[in-house]
PDB file of C-alpha atoms in Angstrom:
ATOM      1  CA  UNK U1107      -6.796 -84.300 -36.001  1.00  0.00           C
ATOM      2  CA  UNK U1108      -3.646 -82.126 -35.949  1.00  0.00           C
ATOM      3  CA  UNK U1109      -3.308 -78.803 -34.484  1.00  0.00           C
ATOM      4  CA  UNK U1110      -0.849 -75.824 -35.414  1.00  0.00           C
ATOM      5  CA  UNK U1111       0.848 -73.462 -33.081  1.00  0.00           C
ATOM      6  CA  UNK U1112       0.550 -70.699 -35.303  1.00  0.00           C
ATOM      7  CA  UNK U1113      -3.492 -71.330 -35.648  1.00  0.00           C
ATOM      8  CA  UNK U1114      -3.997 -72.122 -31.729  1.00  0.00           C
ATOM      9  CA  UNK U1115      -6.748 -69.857 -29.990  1.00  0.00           C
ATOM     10  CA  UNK U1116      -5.298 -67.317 -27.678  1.00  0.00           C
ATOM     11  CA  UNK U1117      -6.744 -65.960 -24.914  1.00  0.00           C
ATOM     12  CA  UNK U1118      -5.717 -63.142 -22.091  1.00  0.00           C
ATOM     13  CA  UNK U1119      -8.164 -64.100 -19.376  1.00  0.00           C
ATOM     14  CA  UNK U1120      -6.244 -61.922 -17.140  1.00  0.00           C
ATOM     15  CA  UNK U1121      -3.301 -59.366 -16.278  1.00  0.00           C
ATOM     16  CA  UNK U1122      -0.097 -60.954 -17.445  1.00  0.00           C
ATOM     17  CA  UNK U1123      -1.929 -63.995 -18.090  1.00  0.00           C
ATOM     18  CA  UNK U1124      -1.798 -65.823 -21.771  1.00  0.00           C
ATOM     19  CA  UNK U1125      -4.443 -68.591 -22.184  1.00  0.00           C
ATOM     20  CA  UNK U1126      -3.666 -71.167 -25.642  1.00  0.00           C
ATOM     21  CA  UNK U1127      -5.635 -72.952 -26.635  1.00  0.00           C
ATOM     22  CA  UNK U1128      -3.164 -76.291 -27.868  1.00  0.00           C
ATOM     23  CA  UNK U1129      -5.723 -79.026 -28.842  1.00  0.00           C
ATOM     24  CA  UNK U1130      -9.123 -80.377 -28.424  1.00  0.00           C
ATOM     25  CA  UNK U1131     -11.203 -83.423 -28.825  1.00  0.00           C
ATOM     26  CA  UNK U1132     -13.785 -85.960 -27.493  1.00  0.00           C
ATOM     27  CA  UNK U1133     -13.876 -85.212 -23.496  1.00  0.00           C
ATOM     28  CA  UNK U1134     -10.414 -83.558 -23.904  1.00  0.00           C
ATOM     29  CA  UNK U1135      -9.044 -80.513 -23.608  1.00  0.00           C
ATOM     30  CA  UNK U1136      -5.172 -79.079 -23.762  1.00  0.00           C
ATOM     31  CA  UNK U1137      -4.119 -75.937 -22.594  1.00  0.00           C
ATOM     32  CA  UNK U1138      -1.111 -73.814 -22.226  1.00  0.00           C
ATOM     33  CA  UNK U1139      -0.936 -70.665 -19.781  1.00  0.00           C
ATOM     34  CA  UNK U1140       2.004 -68.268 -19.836  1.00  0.00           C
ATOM     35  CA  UNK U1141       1.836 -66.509 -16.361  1.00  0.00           C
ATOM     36  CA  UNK U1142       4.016 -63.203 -15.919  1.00  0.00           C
ATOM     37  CA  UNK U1143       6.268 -63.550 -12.194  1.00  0.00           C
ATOM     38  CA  UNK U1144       4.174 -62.344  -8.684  1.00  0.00           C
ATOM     39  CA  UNK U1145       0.625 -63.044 -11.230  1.00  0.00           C
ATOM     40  CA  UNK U1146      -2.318 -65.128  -9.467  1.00  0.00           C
ATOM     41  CA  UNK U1147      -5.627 -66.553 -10.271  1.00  0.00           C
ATOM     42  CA  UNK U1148      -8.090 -66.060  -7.350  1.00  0.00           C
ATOM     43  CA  UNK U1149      -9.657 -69.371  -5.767  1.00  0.00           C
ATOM     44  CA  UNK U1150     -12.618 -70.918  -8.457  1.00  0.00           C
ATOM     45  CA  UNK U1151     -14.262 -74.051  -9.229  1.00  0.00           C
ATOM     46  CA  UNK U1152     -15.365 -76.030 -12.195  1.00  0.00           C
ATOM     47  CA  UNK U1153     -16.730 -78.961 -13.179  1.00  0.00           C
ATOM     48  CA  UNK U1154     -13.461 -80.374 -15.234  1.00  0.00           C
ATOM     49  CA  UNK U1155     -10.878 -82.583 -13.852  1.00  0.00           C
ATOM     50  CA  UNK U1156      -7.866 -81.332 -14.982  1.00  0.00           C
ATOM     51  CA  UNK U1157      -4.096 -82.294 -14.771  1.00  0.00           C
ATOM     52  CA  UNK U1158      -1.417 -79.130 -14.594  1.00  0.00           C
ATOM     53  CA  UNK U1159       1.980 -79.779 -15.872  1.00  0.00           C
ATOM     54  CA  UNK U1160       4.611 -77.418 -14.805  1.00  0.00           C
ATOM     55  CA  UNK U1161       6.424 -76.521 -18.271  1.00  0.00           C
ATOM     56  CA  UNK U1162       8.697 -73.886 -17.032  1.00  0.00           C
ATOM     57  CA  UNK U1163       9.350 -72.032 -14.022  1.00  0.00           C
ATOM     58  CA  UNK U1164       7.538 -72.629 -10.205  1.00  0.00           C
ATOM     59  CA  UNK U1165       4.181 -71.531  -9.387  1.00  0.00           C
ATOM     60  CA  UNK U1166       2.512 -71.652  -5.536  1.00  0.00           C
ATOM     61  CA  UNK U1167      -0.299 -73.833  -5.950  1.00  0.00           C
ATOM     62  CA  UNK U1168      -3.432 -74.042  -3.346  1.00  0.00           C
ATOM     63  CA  UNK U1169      -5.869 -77.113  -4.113  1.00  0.00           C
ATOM     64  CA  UNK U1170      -8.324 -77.332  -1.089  1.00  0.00           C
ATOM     65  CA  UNK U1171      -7.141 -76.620   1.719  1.00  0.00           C
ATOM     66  CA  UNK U1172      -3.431 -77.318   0.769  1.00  0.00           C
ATOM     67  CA  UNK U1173      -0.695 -75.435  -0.405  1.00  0.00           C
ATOM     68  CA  UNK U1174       2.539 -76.548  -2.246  1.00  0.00           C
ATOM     69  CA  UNK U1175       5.298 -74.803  -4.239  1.00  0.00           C
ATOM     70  CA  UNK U1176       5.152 -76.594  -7.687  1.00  0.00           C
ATOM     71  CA  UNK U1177       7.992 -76.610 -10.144  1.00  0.00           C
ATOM     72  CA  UNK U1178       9.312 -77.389 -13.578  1.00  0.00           C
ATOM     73  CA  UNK U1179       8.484 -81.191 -14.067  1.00  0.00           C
ATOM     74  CA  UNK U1180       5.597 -80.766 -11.157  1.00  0.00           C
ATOM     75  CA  UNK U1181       1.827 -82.003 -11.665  1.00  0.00           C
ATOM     76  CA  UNK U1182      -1.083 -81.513 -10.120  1.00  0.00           C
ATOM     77  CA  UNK U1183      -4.024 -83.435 -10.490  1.00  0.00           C
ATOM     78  CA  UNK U1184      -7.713 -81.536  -9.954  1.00  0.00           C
ATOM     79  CA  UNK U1185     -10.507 -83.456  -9.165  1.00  0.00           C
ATOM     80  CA  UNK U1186     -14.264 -81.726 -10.365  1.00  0.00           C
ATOM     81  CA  UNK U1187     -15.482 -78.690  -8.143  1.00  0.00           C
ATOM     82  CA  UNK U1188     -12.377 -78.487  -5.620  1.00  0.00           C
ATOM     83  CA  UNK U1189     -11.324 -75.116  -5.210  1.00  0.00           C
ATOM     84  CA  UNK U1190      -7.847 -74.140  -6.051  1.00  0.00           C
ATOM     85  CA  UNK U1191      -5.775 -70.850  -7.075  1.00  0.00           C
ATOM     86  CA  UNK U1192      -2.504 -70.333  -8.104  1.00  0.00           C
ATOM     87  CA  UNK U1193       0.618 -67.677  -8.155  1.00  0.00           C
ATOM     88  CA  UNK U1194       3.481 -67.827 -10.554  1.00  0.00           C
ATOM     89  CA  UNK U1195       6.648 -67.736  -8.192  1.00  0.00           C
ATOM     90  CA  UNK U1196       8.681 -66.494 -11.358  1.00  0.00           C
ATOM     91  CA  UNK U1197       7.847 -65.705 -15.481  1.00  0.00           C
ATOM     92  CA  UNK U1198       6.073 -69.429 -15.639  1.00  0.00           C
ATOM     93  CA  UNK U1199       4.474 -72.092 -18.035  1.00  0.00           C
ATOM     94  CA  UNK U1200       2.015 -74.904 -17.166  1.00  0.00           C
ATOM     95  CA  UNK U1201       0.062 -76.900 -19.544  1.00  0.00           C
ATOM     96  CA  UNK U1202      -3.341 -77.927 -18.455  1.00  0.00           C
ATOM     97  CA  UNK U1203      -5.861 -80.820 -19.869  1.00  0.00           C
ATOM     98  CA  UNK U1204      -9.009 -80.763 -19.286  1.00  0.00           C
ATOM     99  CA  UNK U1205     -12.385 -83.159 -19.371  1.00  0.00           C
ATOM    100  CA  UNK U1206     -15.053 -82.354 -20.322  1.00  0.00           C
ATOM    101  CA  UNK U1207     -13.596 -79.897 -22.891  1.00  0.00           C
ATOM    102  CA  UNK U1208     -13.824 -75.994 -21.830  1.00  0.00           C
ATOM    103  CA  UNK U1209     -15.935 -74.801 -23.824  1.00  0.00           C
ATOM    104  CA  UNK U1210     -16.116 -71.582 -21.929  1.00  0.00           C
ATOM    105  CA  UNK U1211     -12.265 -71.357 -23.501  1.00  0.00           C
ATOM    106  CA  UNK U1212     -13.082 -71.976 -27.166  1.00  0.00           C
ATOM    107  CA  UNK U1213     -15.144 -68.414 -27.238  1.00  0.00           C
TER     108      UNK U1213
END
């Protein structure tokens, strides 16, 4: 299955925040979230694993009870139900993939 750019579900789930979705199948599920600089997500939990790779910029990243500056290059790996948040240090990209697919993101 291929997937276009130009077709790709986009999303705003927040404030400075752009949500696309890049590609989905099976279990899987790939993101990628454009973050304006100084914008966060609050702490939340799901069910997915997921896997965050830094595509551009730096972001502070809290999973559990630890906090790390992530940059360009950077991943993070998620395990099911841990809380974590996030806060773009600067104008920022990370690519996310998911499993089980969000669903939640394909509405």
């Amino acid at each position: 299955m291929f997937f276009k750019n130009e077709e790709a579900l986009v999303k705003n789930p927040a404030e400075g925040v752009v949500l696309k979705v890049v590609s989905y199948g099976g279990g899987l599920m790939m993101t990628e979230v454009t973050f304006n600089k100084g914008i966060s997500l609050p702490p939340h939990t799901h069910v997915h694993e997921q896997i965050s790779y830094i595509a551009k910029g730096s972001f502070q990243f809290t999973l559990g009870e630890e906090t790390k500056v992530v940059k360009q290059g950077d991943s993070i790996y998620i395990p099911s139900n841990i809380p974590h948040c996030v806060t773009a240090l600067e104008d920022a990209v990370v690519v996310d993939a998911f499993t089980p697919q969000r669903e939640d993101f394909k509405k």
